[in-house]
PDB file of C-alpha atoms in Angstrom:
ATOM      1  CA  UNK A  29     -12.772   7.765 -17.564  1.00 38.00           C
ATOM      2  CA  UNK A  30     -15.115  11.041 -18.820  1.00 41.00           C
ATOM      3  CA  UNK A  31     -16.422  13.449 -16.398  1.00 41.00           C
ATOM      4  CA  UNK A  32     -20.329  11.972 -16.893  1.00 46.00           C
ATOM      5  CA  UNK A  33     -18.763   7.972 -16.383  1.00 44.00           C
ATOM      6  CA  UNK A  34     -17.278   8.973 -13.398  1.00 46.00           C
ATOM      7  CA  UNK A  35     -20.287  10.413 -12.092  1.00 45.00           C
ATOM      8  CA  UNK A  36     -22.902   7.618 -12.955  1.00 44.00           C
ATOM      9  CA  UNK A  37     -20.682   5.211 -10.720  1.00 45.00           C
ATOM     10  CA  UNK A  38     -22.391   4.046  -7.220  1.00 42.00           C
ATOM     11  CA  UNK A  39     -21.799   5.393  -4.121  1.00 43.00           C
ATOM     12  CA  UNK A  40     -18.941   3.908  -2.378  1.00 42.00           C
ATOM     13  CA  UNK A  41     -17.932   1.876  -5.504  1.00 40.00           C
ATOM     14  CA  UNK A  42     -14.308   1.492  -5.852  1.00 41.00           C
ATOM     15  CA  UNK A  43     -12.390   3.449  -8.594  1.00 48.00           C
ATOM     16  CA  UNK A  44      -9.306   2.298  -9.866  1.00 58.00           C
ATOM     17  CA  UNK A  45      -8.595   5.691 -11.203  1.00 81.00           C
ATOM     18  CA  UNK A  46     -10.029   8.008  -9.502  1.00 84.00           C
ATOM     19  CA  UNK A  47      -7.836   9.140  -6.090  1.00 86.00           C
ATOM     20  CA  UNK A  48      -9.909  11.033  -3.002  1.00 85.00           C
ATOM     21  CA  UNK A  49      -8.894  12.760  -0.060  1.00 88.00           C
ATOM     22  CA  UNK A  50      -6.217  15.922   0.525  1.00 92.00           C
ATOM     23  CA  UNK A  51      -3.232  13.916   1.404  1.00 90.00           C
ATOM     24  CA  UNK A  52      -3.653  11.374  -1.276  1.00 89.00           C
ATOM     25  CA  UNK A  53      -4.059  13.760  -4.294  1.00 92.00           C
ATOM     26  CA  UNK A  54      -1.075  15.643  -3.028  1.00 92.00           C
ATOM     27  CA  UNK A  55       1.698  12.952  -2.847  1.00 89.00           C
ATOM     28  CA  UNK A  56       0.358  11.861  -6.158  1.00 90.00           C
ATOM     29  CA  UNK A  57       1.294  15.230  -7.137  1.00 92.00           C
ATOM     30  CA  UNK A  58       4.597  15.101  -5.972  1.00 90.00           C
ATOM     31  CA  UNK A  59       5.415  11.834  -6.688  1.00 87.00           C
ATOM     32  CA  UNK A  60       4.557  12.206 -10.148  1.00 85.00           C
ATOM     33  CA  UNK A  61       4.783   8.702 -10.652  1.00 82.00           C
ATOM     34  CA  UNK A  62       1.167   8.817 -12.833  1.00 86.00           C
ATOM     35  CA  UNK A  63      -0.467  10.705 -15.130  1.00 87.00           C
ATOM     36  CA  UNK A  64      -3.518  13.097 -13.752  1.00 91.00           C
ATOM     37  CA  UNK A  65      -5.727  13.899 -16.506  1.00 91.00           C
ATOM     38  CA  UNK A  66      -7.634  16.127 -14.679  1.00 92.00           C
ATOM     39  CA  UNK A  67      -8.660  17.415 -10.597  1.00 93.00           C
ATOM     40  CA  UNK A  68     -11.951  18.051  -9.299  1.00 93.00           C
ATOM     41  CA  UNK A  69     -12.486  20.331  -6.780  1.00 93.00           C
ATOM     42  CA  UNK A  70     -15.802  21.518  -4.468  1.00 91.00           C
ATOM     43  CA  UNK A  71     -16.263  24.729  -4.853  1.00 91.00           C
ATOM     44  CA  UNK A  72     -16.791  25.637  -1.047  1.00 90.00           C
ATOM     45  CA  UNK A  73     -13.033  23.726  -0.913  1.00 89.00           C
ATOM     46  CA  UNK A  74     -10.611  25.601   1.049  1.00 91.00           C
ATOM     47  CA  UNK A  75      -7.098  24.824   3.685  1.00 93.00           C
ATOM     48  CA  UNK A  76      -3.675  24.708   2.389  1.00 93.00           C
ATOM     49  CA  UNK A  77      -3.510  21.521   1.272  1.00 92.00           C
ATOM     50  CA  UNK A  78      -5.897  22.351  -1.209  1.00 93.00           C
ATOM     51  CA  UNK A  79      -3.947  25.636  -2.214  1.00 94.00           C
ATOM     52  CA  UNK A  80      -0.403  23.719  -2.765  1.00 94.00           C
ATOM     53  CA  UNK A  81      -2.559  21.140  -4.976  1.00 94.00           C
ATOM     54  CA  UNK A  82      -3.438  23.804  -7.105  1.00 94.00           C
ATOM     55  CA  UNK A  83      -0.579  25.546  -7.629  1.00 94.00           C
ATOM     56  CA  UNK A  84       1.343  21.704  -8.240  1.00 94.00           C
ATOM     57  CA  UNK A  85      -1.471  21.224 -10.487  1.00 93.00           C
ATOM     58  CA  UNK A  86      -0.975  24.762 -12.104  1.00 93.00           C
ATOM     59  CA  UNK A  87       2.562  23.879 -12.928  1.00 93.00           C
ATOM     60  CA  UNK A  88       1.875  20.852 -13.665  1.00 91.00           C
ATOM     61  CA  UNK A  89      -0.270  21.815 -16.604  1.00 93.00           C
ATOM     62  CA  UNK A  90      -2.841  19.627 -15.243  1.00 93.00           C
ATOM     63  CA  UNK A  91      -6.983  20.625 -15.635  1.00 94.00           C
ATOM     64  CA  UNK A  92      -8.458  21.726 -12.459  1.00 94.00           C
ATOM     65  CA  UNK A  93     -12.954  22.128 -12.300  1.00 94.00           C
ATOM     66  CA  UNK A  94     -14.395  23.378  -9.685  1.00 93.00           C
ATOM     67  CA  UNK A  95     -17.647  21.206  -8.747  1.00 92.00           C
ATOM     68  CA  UNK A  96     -20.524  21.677  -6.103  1.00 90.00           C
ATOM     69  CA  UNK A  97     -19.868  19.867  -3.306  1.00 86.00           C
ATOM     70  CA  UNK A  98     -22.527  17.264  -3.307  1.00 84.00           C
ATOM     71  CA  UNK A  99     -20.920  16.037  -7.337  1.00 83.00           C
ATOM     72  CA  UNK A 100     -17.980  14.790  -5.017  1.00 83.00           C
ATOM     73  CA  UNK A 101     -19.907  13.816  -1.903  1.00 73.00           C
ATOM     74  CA  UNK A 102     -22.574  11.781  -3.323  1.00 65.00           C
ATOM     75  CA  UNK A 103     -19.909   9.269  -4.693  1.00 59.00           C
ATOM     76  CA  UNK A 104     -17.751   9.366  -1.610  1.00 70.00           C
ATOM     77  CA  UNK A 105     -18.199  10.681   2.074  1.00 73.00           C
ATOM     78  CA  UNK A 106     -14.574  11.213   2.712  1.00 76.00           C
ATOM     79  CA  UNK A 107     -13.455  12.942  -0.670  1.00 83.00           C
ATOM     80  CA  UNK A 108     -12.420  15.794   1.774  1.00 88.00           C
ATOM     81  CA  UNK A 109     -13.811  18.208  -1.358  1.00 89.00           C
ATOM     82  CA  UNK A 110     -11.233  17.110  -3.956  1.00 92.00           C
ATOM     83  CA  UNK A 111     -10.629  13.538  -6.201  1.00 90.00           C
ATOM     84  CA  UNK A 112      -7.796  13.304  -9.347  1.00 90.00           C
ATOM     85  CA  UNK A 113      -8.636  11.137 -11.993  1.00 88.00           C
ATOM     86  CA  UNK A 114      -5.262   9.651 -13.170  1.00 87.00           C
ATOM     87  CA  UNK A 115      -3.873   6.834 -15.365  1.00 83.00           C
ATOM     88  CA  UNK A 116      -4.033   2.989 -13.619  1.00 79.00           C
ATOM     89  CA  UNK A 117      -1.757   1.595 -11.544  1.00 80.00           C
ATOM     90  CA  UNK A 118       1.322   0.433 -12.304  1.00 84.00           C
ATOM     91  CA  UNK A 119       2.710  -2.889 -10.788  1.00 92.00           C
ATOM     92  CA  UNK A 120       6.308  -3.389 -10.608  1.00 94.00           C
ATOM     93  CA  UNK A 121       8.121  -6.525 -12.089  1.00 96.00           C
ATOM     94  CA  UNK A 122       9.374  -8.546  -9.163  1.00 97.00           C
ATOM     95  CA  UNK A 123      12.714  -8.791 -10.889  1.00 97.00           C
ATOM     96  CA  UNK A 124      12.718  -5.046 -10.897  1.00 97.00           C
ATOM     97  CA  UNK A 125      11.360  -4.909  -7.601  1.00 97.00           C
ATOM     98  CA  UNK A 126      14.320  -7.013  -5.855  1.00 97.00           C
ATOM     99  CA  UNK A 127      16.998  -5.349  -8.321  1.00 97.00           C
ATOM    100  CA  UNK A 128      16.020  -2.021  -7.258  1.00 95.00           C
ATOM    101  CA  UNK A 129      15.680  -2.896  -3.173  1.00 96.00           C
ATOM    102  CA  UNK A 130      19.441  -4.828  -3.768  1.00 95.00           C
ATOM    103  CA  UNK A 131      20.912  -1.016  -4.491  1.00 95.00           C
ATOM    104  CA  UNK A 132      19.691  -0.148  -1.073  1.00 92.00           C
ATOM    105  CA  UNK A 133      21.802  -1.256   2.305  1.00 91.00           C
ATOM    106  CA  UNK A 134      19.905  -3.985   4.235  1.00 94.00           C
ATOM    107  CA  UNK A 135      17.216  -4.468   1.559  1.00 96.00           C
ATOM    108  CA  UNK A 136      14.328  -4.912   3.272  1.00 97.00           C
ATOM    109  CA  UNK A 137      10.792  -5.991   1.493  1.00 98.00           C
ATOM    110  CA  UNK A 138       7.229  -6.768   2.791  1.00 97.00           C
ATOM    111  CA  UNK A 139       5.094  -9.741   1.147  1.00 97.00           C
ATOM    112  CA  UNK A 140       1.428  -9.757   2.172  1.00 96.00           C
ATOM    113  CA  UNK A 141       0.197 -13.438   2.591  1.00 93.00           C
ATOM    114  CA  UNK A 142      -3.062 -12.487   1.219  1.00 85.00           C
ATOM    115  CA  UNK A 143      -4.367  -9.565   2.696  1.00 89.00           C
ATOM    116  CA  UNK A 144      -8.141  -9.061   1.461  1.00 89.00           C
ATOM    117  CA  UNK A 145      -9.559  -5.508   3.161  1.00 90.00           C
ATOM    118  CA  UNK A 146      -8.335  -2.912   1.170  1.00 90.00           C
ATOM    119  CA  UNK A 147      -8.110  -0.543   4.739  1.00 90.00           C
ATOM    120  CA  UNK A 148      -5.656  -2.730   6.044  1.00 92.00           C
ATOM    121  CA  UNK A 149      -3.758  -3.094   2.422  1.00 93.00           C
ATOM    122  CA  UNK A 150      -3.383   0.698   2.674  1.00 93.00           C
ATOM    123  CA  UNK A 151      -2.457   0.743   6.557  1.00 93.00           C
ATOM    124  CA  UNK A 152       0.186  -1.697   6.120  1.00 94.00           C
ATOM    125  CA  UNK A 153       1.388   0.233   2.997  1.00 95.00           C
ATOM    126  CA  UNK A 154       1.845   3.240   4.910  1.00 94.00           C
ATOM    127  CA  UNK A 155       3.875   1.929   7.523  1.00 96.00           C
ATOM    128  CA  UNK A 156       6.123   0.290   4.903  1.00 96.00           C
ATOM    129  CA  UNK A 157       6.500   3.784   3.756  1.00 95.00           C
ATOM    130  CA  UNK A 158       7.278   5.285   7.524  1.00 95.00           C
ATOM    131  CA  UNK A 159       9.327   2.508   8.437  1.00 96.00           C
ATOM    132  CA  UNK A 160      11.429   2.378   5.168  1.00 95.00           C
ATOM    133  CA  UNK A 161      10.805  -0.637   3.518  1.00 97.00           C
ATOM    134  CA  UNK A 162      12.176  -0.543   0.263  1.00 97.00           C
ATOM    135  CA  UNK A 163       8.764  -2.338  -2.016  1.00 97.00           C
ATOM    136  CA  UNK A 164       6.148  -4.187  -0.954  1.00 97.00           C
ATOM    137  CA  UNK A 165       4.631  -7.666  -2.532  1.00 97.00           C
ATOM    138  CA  UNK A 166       1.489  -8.499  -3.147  1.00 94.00           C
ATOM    139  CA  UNK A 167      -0.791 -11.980  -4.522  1.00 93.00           C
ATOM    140  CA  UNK A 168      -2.880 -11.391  -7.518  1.00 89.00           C
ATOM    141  CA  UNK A 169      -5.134 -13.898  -6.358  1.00 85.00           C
ATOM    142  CA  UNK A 170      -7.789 -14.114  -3.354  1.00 80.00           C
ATOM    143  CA  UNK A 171      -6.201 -10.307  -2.214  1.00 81.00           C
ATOM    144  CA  UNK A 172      -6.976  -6.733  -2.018  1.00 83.00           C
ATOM    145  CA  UNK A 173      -5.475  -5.052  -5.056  1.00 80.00           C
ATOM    146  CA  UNK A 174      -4.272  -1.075  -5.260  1.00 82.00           C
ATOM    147  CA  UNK A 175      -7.484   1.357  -5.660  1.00 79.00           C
ATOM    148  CA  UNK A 176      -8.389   4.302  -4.496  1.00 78.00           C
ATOM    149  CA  UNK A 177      -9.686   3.128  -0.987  1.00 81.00           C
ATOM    150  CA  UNK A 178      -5.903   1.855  -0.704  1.00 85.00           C
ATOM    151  CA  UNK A 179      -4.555   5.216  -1.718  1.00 82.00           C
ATOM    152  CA  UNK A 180      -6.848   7.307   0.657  1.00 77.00           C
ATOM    153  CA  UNK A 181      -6.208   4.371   3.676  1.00 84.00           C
ATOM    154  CA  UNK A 182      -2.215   4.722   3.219  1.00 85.00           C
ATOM    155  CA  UNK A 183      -2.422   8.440   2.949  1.00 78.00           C
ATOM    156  CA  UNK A 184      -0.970   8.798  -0.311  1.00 82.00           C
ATOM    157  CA  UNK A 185       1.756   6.466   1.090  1.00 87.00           C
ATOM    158  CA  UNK A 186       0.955   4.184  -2.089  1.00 87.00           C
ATOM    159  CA  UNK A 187       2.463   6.649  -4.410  1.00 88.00           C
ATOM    160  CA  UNK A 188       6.152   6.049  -2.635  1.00 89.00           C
ATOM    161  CA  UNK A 189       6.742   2.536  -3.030  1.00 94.00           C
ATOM    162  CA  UNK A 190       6.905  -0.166  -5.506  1.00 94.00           C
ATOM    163  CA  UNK A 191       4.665  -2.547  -5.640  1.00 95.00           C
ATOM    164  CA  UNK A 192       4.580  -5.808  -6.865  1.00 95.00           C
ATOM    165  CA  UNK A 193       1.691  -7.943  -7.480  1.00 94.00           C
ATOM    166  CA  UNK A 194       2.726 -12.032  -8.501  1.00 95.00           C
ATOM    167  CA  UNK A 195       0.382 -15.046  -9.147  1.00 93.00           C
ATOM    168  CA  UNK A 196       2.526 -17.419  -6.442  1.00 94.00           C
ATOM    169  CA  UNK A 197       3.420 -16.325  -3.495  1.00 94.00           C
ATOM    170  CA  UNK A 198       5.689 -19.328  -2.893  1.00 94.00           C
ATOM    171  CA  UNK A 199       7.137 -19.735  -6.119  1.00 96.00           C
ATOM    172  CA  UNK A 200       8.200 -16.000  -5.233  1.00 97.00           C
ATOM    173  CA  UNK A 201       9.312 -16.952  -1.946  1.00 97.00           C
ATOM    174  CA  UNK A 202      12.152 -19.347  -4.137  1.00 97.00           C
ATOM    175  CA  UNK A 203      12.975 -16.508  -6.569  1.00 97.00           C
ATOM    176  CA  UNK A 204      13.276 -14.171  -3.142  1.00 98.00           C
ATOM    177  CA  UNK A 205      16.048 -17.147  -1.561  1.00 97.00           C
ATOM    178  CA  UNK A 206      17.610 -17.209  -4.677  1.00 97.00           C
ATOM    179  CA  UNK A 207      18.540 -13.528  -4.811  1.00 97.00           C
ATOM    180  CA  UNK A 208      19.870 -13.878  -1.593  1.00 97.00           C
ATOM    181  CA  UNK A 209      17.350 -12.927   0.722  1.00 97.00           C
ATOM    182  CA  UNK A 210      16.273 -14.470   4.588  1.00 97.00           C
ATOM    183  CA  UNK A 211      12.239 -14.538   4.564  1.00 97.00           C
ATOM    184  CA  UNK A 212      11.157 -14.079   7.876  1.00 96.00           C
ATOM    185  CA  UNK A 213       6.980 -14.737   8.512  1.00 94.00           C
ATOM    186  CA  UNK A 214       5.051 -13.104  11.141  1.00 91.00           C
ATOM    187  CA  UNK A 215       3.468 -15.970  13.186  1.00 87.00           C
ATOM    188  CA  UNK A 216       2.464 -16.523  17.256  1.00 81.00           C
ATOM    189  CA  UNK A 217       4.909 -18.707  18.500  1.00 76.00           C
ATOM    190  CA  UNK A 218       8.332 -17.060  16.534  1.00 77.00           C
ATOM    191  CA  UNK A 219      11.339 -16.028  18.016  1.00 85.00           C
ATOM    192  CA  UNK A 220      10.114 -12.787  19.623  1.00 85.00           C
ATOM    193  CA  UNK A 221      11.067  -9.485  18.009  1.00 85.00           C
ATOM    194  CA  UNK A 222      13.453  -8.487  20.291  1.00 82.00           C
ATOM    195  CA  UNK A 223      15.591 -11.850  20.671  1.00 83.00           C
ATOM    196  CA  UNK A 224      15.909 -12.573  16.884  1.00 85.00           C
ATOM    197  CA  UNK A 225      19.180 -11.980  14.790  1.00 87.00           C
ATOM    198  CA  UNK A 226      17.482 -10.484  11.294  1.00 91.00           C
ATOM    199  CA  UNK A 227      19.828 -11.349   8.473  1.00 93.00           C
ATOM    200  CA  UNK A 228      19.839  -8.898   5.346  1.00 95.00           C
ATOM    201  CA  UNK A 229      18.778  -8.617   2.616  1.00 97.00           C
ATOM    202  CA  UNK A 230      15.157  -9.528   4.721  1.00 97.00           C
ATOM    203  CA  UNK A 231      11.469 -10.428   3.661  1.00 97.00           C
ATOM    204  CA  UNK A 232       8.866 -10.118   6.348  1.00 97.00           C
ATOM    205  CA  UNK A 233       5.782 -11.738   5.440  1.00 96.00           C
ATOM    206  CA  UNK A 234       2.414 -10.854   7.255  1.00 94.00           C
ATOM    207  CA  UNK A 235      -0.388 -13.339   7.179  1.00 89.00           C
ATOM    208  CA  UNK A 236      -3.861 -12.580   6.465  1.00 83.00           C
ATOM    209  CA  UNK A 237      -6.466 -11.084   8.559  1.00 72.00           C
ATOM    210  CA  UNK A 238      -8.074 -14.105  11.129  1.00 74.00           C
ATOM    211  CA  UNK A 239      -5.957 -16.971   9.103  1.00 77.00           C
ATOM    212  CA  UNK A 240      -2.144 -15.625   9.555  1.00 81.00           C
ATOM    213  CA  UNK A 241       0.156 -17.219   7.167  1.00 90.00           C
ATOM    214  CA  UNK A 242      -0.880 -19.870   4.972  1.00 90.00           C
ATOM    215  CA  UNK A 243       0.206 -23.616   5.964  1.00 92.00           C
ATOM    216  CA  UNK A 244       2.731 -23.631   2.368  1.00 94.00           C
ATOM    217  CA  UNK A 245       3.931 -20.409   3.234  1.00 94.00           C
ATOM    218  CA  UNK A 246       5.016 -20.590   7.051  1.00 93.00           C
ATOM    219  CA  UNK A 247       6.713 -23.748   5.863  1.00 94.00           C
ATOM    220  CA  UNK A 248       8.650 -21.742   3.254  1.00 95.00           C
ATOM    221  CA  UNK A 249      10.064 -19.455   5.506  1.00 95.00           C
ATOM    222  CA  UNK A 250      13.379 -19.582   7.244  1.00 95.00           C
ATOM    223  CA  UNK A 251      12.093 -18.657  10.596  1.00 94.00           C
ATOM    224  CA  UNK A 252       9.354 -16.993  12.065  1.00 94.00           C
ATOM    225  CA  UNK A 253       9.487 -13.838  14.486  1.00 93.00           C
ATOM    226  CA  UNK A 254       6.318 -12.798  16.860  1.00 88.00           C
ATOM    227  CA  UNK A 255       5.030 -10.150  18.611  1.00 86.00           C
ATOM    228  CA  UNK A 256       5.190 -10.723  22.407  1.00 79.00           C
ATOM    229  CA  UNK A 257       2.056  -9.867  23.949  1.00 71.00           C
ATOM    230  CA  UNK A 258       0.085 -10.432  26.814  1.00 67.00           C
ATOM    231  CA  UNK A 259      -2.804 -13.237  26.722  1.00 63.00           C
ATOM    232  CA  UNK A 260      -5.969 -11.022  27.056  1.00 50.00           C
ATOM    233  CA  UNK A 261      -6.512 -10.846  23.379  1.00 54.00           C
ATOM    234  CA  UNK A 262      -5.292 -13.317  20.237  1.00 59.00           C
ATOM    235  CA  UNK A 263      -3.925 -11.410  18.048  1.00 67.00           C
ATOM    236  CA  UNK A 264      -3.031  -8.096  16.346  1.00 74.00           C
ATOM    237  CA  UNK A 265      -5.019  -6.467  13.627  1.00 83.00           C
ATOM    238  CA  UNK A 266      -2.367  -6.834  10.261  1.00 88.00           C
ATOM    239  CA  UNK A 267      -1.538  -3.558  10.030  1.00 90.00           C
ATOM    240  CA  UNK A 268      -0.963  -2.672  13.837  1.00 90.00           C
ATOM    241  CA  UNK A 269       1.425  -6.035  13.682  1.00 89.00           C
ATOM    242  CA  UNK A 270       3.008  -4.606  10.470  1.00 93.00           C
ATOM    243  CA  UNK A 271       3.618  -1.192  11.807  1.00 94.00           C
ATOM    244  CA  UNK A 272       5.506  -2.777  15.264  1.00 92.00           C
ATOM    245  CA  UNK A 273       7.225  -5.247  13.550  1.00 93.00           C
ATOM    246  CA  UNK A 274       8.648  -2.705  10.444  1.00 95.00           C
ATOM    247  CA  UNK A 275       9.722  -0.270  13.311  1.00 94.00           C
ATOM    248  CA  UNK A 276      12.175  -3.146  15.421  1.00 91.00           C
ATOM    249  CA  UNK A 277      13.202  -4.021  11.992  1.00 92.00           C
ATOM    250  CA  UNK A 278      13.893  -0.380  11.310  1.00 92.00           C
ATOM    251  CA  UNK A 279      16.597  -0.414  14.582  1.00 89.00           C
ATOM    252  CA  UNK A 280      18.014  -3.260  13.715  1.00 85.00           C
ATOM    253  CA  UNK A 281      18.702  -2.210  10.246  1.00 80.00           C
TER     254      UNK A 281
END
C-alpha cells in the first residue's frame, strides 16, 4: 500500500497492513516474522520505545518518515505517533500448526469458537502469549480475522504465535483427536477448573461472545471445564475467561 492509499483510507477503517501503537510496531520488529516496508513516525514523537524502534529499524535497513502528527491521528486516535506498513498476514497450516506445538512438552493450543470483536480476538491472543500456549486456531467464517486492531488489542502479542485460520471448526476438532490431542470446551456447567484432570497434548476451546460454544462443537468435545463463579452476573467476557482459564492450565502443565 503507497504512502497517498494509505492516507485516503477512513478514519477508524481497519488496515490489514498497516500496524499502530508503540508496543505493536516494536515486537513486530523483533519478531521479524514480516516484512516492514516502511515506518511512519509524528514528528513531535518521542519516549524510548520510539528510540529502540528506530534504531531496530536503522539496522534493519527499514525506511523511517517523519510525519505531522495529525497524518497519523486523523486515521487513528490511538496510533500513539507511530504505524509500520508491512507485508499481510500469514496464517499457519494447521498441520504445521499441531506439528510444531507436538515438539513442545504438554502441547497446549487455543481454538476460538467464533470469536467476532476483533478487541477480544487480540485480548485472548495476548493471554495465549502470557500464558504459553503454543498456537492459537481460528474459523475463517462468521469470525474476527488478524488486522491491525488485533495487533494493537494483543499488544504486539500477535507477532509471537502461530495462527491458524480453518474453514471447519469441527472437522478440525477430528484432525485435532486424531493427532492425539484431549479438546476441552469452556462452558457453564463443566467440571470446574480446579477439580479437572487436563490430559496433554490439550485444546481449550472458548465460545463466542453472548452464544458460548456452538451446539456441534460442545458435543465434539471430550469434556467441558468452567469457571466457578458466584451468581451475581452470567458470564465472563471471552477474553477475561481465556486469560483465567490459560493461567490454571499453565500450573497444571
Amino acid at each position: 500500500m503507497s504512502y497517498n492509499k494509505f492516507h485516503n483510507k477512513q478514519k477508524n477503517e481497519p488496515l490489514d497492513n498497516i500496524i499502530y501503537g508503540r508496543n505493536p510496531v516494536l515486537e513486530l520488529l523483533k519478531a521479524g516474522k514480516r516484512t516492514v516496508n516502511k515506518i511512519l513516525i509524528a514528528q513531535t514523537a518521542r519516549g524510548t520505545a520510539i528510540t529502540e524502534i528506530i534504531n531496530l529499524a536503522k539496522n534493519k535497513g527499514i525506511a523511517i518518515h517523519n510525519v505531522p502528527p495529525e497524518k497519523l491521528d486523523k486515521y487513528s486516535e490511538n496510533s500513539q505517533g507511530i504505524a509500520a506498513e508491512v507485508s499481510p498476514m500469514e496464517y499457519t497450516e494447521i498441520e504445521e500448526l499441531i506439528a510444531k506445538a507436538k515438539q513442545n512438552k504438554n502441547p497446549l493450543l487455543v481454538l476460538l469458537d467464533g470469536i467476532e470483536d476483533p478487541h477480544n480476538l487480540g485480548a485472548i491472543i495476548r493471554n495465549c502469549v502470557a500464558f504459553g500456549a503454543d498456537g492459537v486456531i481460528i474459523p475463517k467464517w462468521r469470525a474476527a480475522g488478524v488486522n491491525e486492531t488485533v495487533s494493537k488489542s494483543s499488544a504486539g502479542a500477535i507477532e509471537h504465535i502461530p495462527v491458524s485460520r480453518v474453514v471447519n471448526t469441527n472437522q478440525t476438532i477430528d484432525l485435532l483427536k486424531e493427532r492425539g490431542f484431549w479438546v476441552a470446551g469452556a462452558e457453564n456447567g463443566g467440571q470446574t477448573l480446579e477439580e479437572a484432570k487436563l490430559p496433554f497434548p490439550l485444546v481449550i476451546i472458548i465460545g463466542s461472545e453472548g452464544f458460548g460454544l456452538h451446539q456441534l462443537t460442545k458435543k465434539n468435545c471430550d469434556f467441558l471445564i468452567s469457571i466457578p463463579q458466584k451468581n451475581t452476573i452470567s458470564s465472563l467476557n471471552a477474553s477475561c475467561a481465556s486469560a483465567v482459564i490459560l493461567y490454571e492450565v499453565s500450573k497444571k502443565r
